[in-house]
């Protein structure tokens, strides 16, 4: 009887660990488009002794969510930034600064990249 309890506890903890791992994963990003956007997004993940944190490179503010939530918080910050600093005109993605001045234009190569912009940033 006690052997069965130990097995079930082990299976339960393994299941919970897998669920936590899946939930802590960041949302999918298109590699090419995200690589182009990265220099303009002011949020960077950094490490310290207690885990991961997010730094706003403009204000130097340090955001410290739990390690399980860090990628979800980063996703939300990047989405908020994208709604303010990205414009989509047909197949062209325009990156603007706070003064609405164009910093860069990116031609989206296919429907998958355009779908990423729609799905992730809500444009």
Coordinates of N, CA, C and O in Angstrom, one line a residue:
X1 N 0.8 -1.2 0.0 CA 0.0 0.0 0.0 C 0.9 1.3 0.0 O 0.6 2.2 -0.8
X2 N 1.9 1.3 0.9 CA 2.7 2.5 1.0 C 3.6 2.7 -0.3 O 3.9 3.8 -0.7
X3 N 3.9 1.6 -1.0 CA 4.6 1.7 -2.2 C 3.8 2.3 -3.3 O 4.3 3.1 -4.1
X4 N 2.5 2.0 -3.3 CA 1.6 2.6 -4.3 C 1.4 4.1 -4.1 O 1.4 4.9 -5.0
X5 N 1.4 4.5 -2.8 CA 1.3 5.9 -2.5 C 2.5 6.7 -3.0 O 2.4 7.8 -3.5
X6 N 3.7 6.1 -2.8 CA 4.9 6.7 -3.2 C 5.0 6.9 -4.7 O 5.4 7.9 -5.3
X7 N 4.5 5.8 -5.4 CA 4.4 5.9 -6.9 C 3.5 7.0 -7.4 O 3.8 7.8 -8.2
X8 N 2.3 7.0 -6.8 CA 1.3 8.1 -7.2 C 1.8 9.5 -6.8 O 1.6 10.4 -7.6
X9 N 2.5 9.6 -5.7 CA 3.0 10.9 -5.4 C 4.1 11.3 -6.4 O 4.2 12.5 -6.8
X10 N 4.9 10.4 -6.8 CA 6.0 10.7 -7.8 C 5.4 11.1 -9.1 O 5.8 12.0 -9.7
X11 N 4.3 10.3 -9.5 CA 3.7 10.7 -10.8 C 3.0 12.0 -10.7 O 3.1 12.8 -11.7
X12 N 2.4 12.3 -9.6 CA 1.7 13.6 -9.4 C 2.7 14.8 -9.5 O 2.4 15.8 -10.2
X13 N 3.8 14.6 -8.8 CA 4.8 15.7 -8.8 C 5.4 15.9 -10.2 O 5.7 17.0 -10.6
X14 N 5.6 14.8 -10.9 CA 6.2 14.8 -12.3 C 5.2 15.6 -13.2 O 5.5 16.4 -14.0
X15 N 3.9 15.2 -13.1 CA 2.8 15.9 -13.9 C 2.8 17.4 -13.6 O 2.7 18.2 -14.5
X16 N 2.8 17.7 -12.3 CA 2.8 19.2 -11.9 C 4.0 19.9 -12.5 O 3.9 21.1 -12.9
X17 N 5.2 19.3 -12.4 CA 6.4 19.9 -12.9 C 6.3 20.1 -14.5 O 6.7 21.2 -15.0
X18 N 5.8 19.2 -15.2 CA 5.6 19.3 -16.6 C 4.6 20.4 -16.9 O 4.8 21.2 -17.8
X19 N 3.5 20.5 -16.2 CA 2.5 21.5 -16.4 C 3.1 22.9 -16.2 O 2.9 23.9 -16.9
X20 N 3.9 23.0 -15.1 CA 4.6 24.3 -14.8 C 5.5 24.7 -15.8 O 5.6 25.9 -16.2
X21 N 6.3 23.7 -16.4 CA 7.2 24.0 -17.4 C 6.5 24.5 -18.7 O 7.0 25.5 -19.3
X22 N 5.4 23.9 -19.1 CA 4.7 24.3 -20.2 C 4.1 25.7 -20.1 O 4.2 26.5 -21.0
X23 N 3.6 26.0 -18.9 CA 3.0 27.3 -18.6 C 4.0 28.4 -18.6 O 3.6 29.5 -18.9
X24 N 5.2 28.1 -18.3 CA 6.2 29.2 -18.1 C 6.9 29.5 -19.5 O 7.7 30.4 -19.5
X25 N 6.6 28.8 -20.5 CA 7.2 29.0 -21.8 C 6.7 30.3 -22.4 O 5.5 30.7 -22.3
X26 N 7.5 31.1 -23.2 CA 7.1 32.3 -23.8 C 6.2 32.0 -25.0 O 6.2 30.9 -25.6
X27 N 5.4 32.9 -25.5 CA 4.6 32.8 -26.7 C 5.5 32.7 -27.9 O 6.6 33.3 -27.9
X28 N 5.0 32.0 -28.9 CA 5.8 31.8 -30.2 C 6.1 33.2 -30.8 O 5.3 34.1 -30.9
X29 N 7.3 33.3 -31.3 CA 7.7 34.5 -32.1 C 8.3 34.1 -33.4 O 9.0 33.1 -33.5
X30 N 8.1 34.9 -34.4 CA 8.7 34.6 -35.7 C 10.2 35.1 -35.6 O 10.4 36.2 -35.2
X31 N 11.1 34.2 -35.9 CA 12.5 34.4 -35.7 C 13.0 35.6 -36.4 O 13.7 36.5 -35.9
X32 N 12.7 35.7 -37.7 CA 13.3 36.8 -38.5 C 12.7 38.2 -38.1 O 13.5 39.1 -37.9
X33 N 11.4 38.3 -37.9 CA 10.8 39.5 -37.6 C 11.2 39.9 -36.1 O 11.6 41.1 -35.9
X34 N 11.2 39.0 -35.2 CA 11.5 39.3 -33.8 C 13.0 39.7 -33.7 O 13.3 40.7 -33.0
X35 N 13.9 39.1 -34.5 CA 15.3 39.5 -34.5 C 15.5 40.9 -35.0 O 16.3 41.7 -34.5
X36 N 14.7 41.4 -35.9 CA 14.7 42.7 -36.4 C 14.2 43.7 -35.4 O 14.7 44.8 -35.2
X37 N 13.1 43.3 -34.7 CA 12.5 44.2 -33.7 C 13.3 44.3 -32.4 O 13.2 45.3 -31.7
X38 N 14.1 43.3 -32.0 CA 14.8 43.2 -30.7 C 15.5 44.5 -30.4 O 15.5 44.9 -29.2
X39 N 16.3 45.1 -31.3 CA 17.1 46.3 -30.9 C 16.2 47.5 -30.5 O 16.6 48.4 -29.8
X40 N 14.9 47.5 -30.9 CA 14.0 48.6 -30.6 C 13.2 48.4 -29.4 O 12.6 49.3 -28.8
X41 N 13.0 47.1 -29.0 CA 12.2 46.8 -27.8 C 13.0 47.1 -26.6 O 14.1 46.5 -26.4
X42 N 12.5 47.9 -25.7 CA 13.3 48.3 -24.5 C 13.3 47.4 -23.3 O 13.8 47.8 -22.3
X43 N 12.9 46.2 -23.5 CA 12.8 45.2 -22.4 C 13.8 44.1 -22.6 O 13.8 43.5 -23.7
X44 N 14.7 43.8 -21.7 CA 15.7 42.8 -21.7 C 15.6 41.9 -20.5 O 15.4 42.4 -19.4
X45 N 15.8 40.6 -20.7 CA 15.8 39.7 -19.6 C 17.3 39.6 -19.1 O 18.2 39.5 -19.9
X46 N 17.4 39.7 -17.8 CA 18.8 39.6 -17.1 C 18.7 38.6 -16.0 O 17.6 38.3 -15.5
X47 N 19.9 38.1 -15.6 CA 20.0 37.1 -14.6 C 20.6 37.8 -13.4 O 21.5 38.6 -13.5
X48 N 20.2 37.3 -12.2 CA 20.9 37.6 -11.0 C 20.9 36.4 -10.1 O 20.5 35.3 -10.5
X49 N 21.4 36.5 -8.9 CA 21.5 35.3 -8.0 C 20.2 34.6 -7.7 O 20.1 33.4 -7.5
X50 N 19.1 35.4 -7.7 CA 17.8 34.9 -7.3 C 17.0 34.4 -8.5 O 15.9 33.9 -8.3
X51 N 17.5 34.6 -9.7 CA 16.7 34.2 -10.9 C 16.8 35.2 -12.0 O 17.7 36.0 -12.2
X52 N 15.7 35.3 -12.7 CA 15.6 36.2 -13.9 C 14.8 37.4 -13.5 O 13.9 37.4 -12.6
X53 N 15.1 38.5 -14.2 CA 14.3 39.7 -14.0 C 14.3 40.5 -15.4 O 15.1 40.2 -16.3
X54 N 13.4 41.4 -15.5 CA 13.3 42.2 -16.8 C 13.7 43.6 -16.5 O 13.3 44.2 -15.5
X55 N 14.6 44.2 -17.4 CA 15.0 45.5 -17.2 C 14.5 46.4 -18.4 O 14.6 46.0 -19.5
X56 N 13.9 47.5 -18.0 CA 13.5 48.5 -19.0 C 14.7 49.3 -19.3 O 15.2 50.0 -18.4
X57 N 15.2 49.2 -20.5 CA 16.5 49.9 -20.8 C 16.3 51.4 -21.0 O 17.4 52.1 -20.9
X58 N 15.1 51.9 -21.1 CA 14.9 53.4 -21.2 C 14.9 54.0 -19.8 O 15.7 55.0 -19.5
X59 N 14.2 53.4 -18.9 CA 14.1 54.0 -17.5 C 15.0 53.3 -16.5 O 15.1 53.7 -15.4
X60 N 15.6 52.2 -16.9 CA 16.5 51.4 -16.1 C 15.7 50.7 -14.9 O 16.3 50.3 -14.0
X61 N 14.4 50.7 -15.1 CA 13.5 50.1 -14.1 C 13.7 48.6 -14.1 O 13.8 48.0 -15.2
X62 N 13.7 48.0 -12.9 CA 13.9 46.5 -12.8 C 12.5 45.9 -12.4 O 11.9 46.3 -11.4
X63 N 12.0 45.0 -13.2 CA 10.7 44.3 -13.0 C 11.1 42.9 -12.6 O 11.7 42.2 -13.3
X64 N 10.6 42.5 -11.4 CA 11.0 41.2 -10.9 C 9.7 40.3 -10.6 O 9.3 40.1 -9.5
X65 N 9.2 39.7 -11.7 CA 8.1 38.7 -11.5 C 8.7 37.4 -11.0 O 10.0 37.2 -11.1
X66 N 7.9 36.5 -10.6 CA 8.4 35.2 -10.3 C 9.0 34.5 -11.5 O 8.7 34.9 -12.6
X67 N 9.9 33.6 -11.3 CA 10.6 32.9 -12.4 C 9.6 32.2 -13.4 O 9.9 32.1 -14.5
X68 N 8.5 31.8 -12.8 CA 7.5 31.1 -13.7 C 6.8 32.1 -14.6 O 6.3 31.8 -15.6
X69 N 6.6 33.3 -14.1 CA 5.9 34.4 -14.8 C 6.7 35.3 -15.7 O 6.2 36.1 -16.4
X70 N 8.0 35.2 -15.6 CA 8.9 36.2 -16.3 C 8.6 36.3 -17.8 O 8.6 37.4 -18.3
X71 N 8.4 35.2 -18.5 CA 8.2 35.3 -19.9 C 6.8 35.8 -20.3 O 6.7 36.4 -21.3
X72 N 5.9 35.5 -19.4 CA 4.5 36.0 -19.7 C 4.5 37.5 -19.5 O 3.9 38.3 -20.2
X73 N 5.2 38.0 -18.4 CA 5.3 39.4 -18.2 C 6.0 40.1 -19.3 O 5.6 41.2 -19.8
X74 N 7.1 39.5 -19.8 CA 7.9 40.0 -20.9 C 7.0 40.1 -22.2 O 7.0 41.1 -22.9
X75 N 6.2 39.0 -22.4 CA 5.3 39.0 -23.6 C 4.3 40.2 -23.5 O 4.1 40.9 -24.5
X76 N 3.7 40.4 -22.3 CA 2.8 41.5 -22.2 C 3.4 42.9 -22.3 O 2.8 43.8 -23.0
X77 N 4.6 43.1 -21.8 CA 5.3 44.3 -22.0 C 5.6 44.6 -23.5 O 5.5 45.7 -24.0
X78 N 6.1 43.5 -24.2 CA 6.4 43.7 -25.6 C 5.2 43.9 -26.4 O 5.2 44.7 -27.4
X79 N 4.0 43.3 -26.1 CA 2.8 43.6 -26.8 C 2.3 45.0 -26.6 O 1.9 45.7 -27.6
X80 N 2.4 45.5 -25.4 CA 2.1 46.9 -25.1 C 3.0 47.9 -25.9 O 2.5 48.8 -26.4
X81 N 4.3 47.6 -25.9 CA 5.2 48.4 -26.7 C 4.9 48.3 -28.2 O 4.9 49.4 -28.8
X82 N 4.5 47.1 -28.7 CA 4.2 47.0 -30.1 C 3.0 47.8 -30.5 O 3.0 48.4 -31.6
X83 N 2.0 47.8 -29.7 CA 0.8 48.6 -30.0 C 1.1 50.1 -30.1 O 0.4 50.8 -30.9
X84 N 2.0 50.5 -29.4 CA 2.4 52.0 -29.4 C 3.4 52.3 -30.5 O 3.4 53.4 -31.1
X85 N 4.3 51.4 -30.8 CA 5.5 51.7 -31.7 C 5.5 50.9 -33.0 O 6.5 51.1 -33.8
X86 N 4.5 50.2 -33.3 CA 4.5 49.4 -34.6 C 3.2 49.8 -35.4 O 2.2 50.0 -34.9
X87 N 3.4 50.0 -36.7 CA 2.3 50.3 -37.6 C 2.5 49.2 -38.8 O 3.6 49.0 -39.2
X88 N 1.3 48.7 -39.2 CA 1.3 47.8 -40.3 C 0.5 48.4 -41.4 O -0.7 48.7 -41.3
X89 N 1.2 48.5 -42.6 CA 0.6 49.0 -43.8 C 0.8 48.0 -44.9 O 1.9 47.9 -45.4
X90 N -0.2 47.3 -45.2 CA -0.2 46.2 -46.2 C 0.9 45.2 -45.8 O 0.7 44.5 -44.8
X91 N 2.0 45.1 -46.5 CA 3.0 44.1 -46.2 C 4.2 44.8 -45.5 O 5.3 44.2 -45.5
X92 N 4.1 46.0 -45.1 CA 5.2 46.8 -44.5 C 4.9 47.0 -43.0 O 3.9 47.6 -42.7
X93 N 5.9 46.7 -42.2 CA 5.9 46.9 -40.8 C 6.7 48.1 -40.5 O 7.9 48.2 -40.9
X94 N 6.2 49.1 -39.9 CA 6.9 50.4 -39.6 C 7.1 50.5 -38.1 O 6.2 50.4 -37.3
X95 N 8.4 50.7 -37.7 CA 8.8 50.9 -36.3 C 8.9 52.4 -36.1 O 9.7 53.0 -36.8
X96 N 8.2 52.9 -35.1 CA 8.3 54.3 -34.8 C 8.8 54.5 -33.4 O 8.7 53.7 -32.5
X97 N 9.3 55.7 -33.1 CA 9.7 56.1 -31.7 C 8.6 56.8 -31.0 O 7.4 56.8 -31.5
X98 N 8.8 57.3 -29.8 CA 7.8 57.9 -29.0 C 7.2 59.2 -29.7 O 6.1 59.5 -29.4
X99 N 8.0 59.8 -30.5 CA 7.6 61.0 -31.2 C 6.9 60.7 -32.6 O 6.7 61.6 -33.4
X100 N 6.6 59.4 -32.8 CA 6.0 58.9 -34.0 C 6.9 59.1 -35.3 O 6.4 59.1 -36.4
X101 N 8.2 59.2 -35.1 CA 9.2 59.3 -36.1 C 9.6 57.9 -36.6 O 9.9 57.0 -35.7
X102 N 9.6 57.6 -37.9 CA 9.9 56.3 -38.4 C 11.4 55.9 -38.1 O 12.3 56.7 -38.5
X103 N 11.6 54.8 -37.4 CA 13.0 54.3 -37.2 C 13.4 53.3 -38.2 O 14.6 53.3 -38.6
X104 N 12.5 52.5 -38.6 CA 12.8 51.4 -39.6 C 11.5 50.9 -40.2 O 10.5 50.9 -39.6
X105 N 11.7 50.5 -41.5 CA 10.5 49.8 -42.1 C 11.0 48.4 -42.5 O 12.2 48.2 -42.9
X106 N 10.1 47.4 -42.3 CA 10.4 46.0 -42.6 C 9.4 45.5 -43.6 O 8.2 45.6 -43.3
X107 N 9.8 44.9 -44.6 CA 8.9 44.3 -45.6 C 8.7 42.8 -45.1 O 9.6 42.1 -44.9
X108 N 7.4 42.5 -44.8 CA 7.1 41.2 -44.4 C 7.1 40.3 -45.6 O 6.4 40.5 -46.6
X109 N 7.8 39.1 -45.5 CA 8.0 38.3 -46.7 C 6.8 37.3 -47.0 O 6.7 36.9 -48.1
X110 N 6.1 37.0 -46.0 CA 5.0 36.0 -46.3 C 3.8 36.2 -45.3 O 3.9 37.0 -44.4
X111 N 2.8 35.4 -45.5 CA 1.6 35.5 -44.6 C 1.9 35.0 -43.2 O 1.3 35.5 -42.3
X112 N 2.9 34.2 -43.0 CA 3.2 33.7 -41.7 C 3.8 34.8 -40.8 O 3.4 35.0 -39.6
X113 N 4.6 35.7 -41.4 CA 5.2 36.8 -40.7 C 4.1 37.8 -40.4 O 4.0 38.4 -39.3
X114 N 3.2 38.1 -41.3 CA 2.1 39.0 -41.1 C 1.1 38.4 -40.0 O 0.6 39.2 -39.2
X115 N 0.9 37.1 -40.0 CA 0.0 36.5 -39.0 C 0.7 36.7 -37.6 O 0.0 36.9 -36.6
X116 N 2.0 36.6 -37.6 CA 2.7 36.7 -36.3 C 2.4 38.1 -35.7 O 2.1 38.3 -34.6
X117 N 2.6 39.2 -36.6 CA 2.3 40.5 -36.2 C 0.9 40.7 -35.7 O 0.6 41.3 -34.7
X118 N -0.1 40.1 -36.4 CA -1.5 40.2 -36.0 C -1.7 39.5 -34.7 O -2.4 40.0 -33.8
X119 N -1.2 38.3 -34.6 CA -1.5 37.5 -33.4 C -0.7 38.0 -32.2 O -1.3 38.0 -31.1
X120 N 0.5 38.3 -32.3 CA 1.3 38.7 -31.1 C 1.0 40.1 -30.7 O 0.8 40.4 -29.5
X121 N 1.1 41.0 -31.6 CA 0.9 42.5 -31.3 C -0.5 43.0 -31.4 O -0.8 44.1 -31.0
X122 N -1.4 42.2 -32.0 CA -2.8 42.6 -32.2 C -3.0 43.8 -33.2 O -3.9 44.5 -33.1
X123 N -2.1 43.8 -34.2 CA -2.2 44.9 -35.2 C -3.1 44.4 -36.4 O -3.1 43.3 -36.7

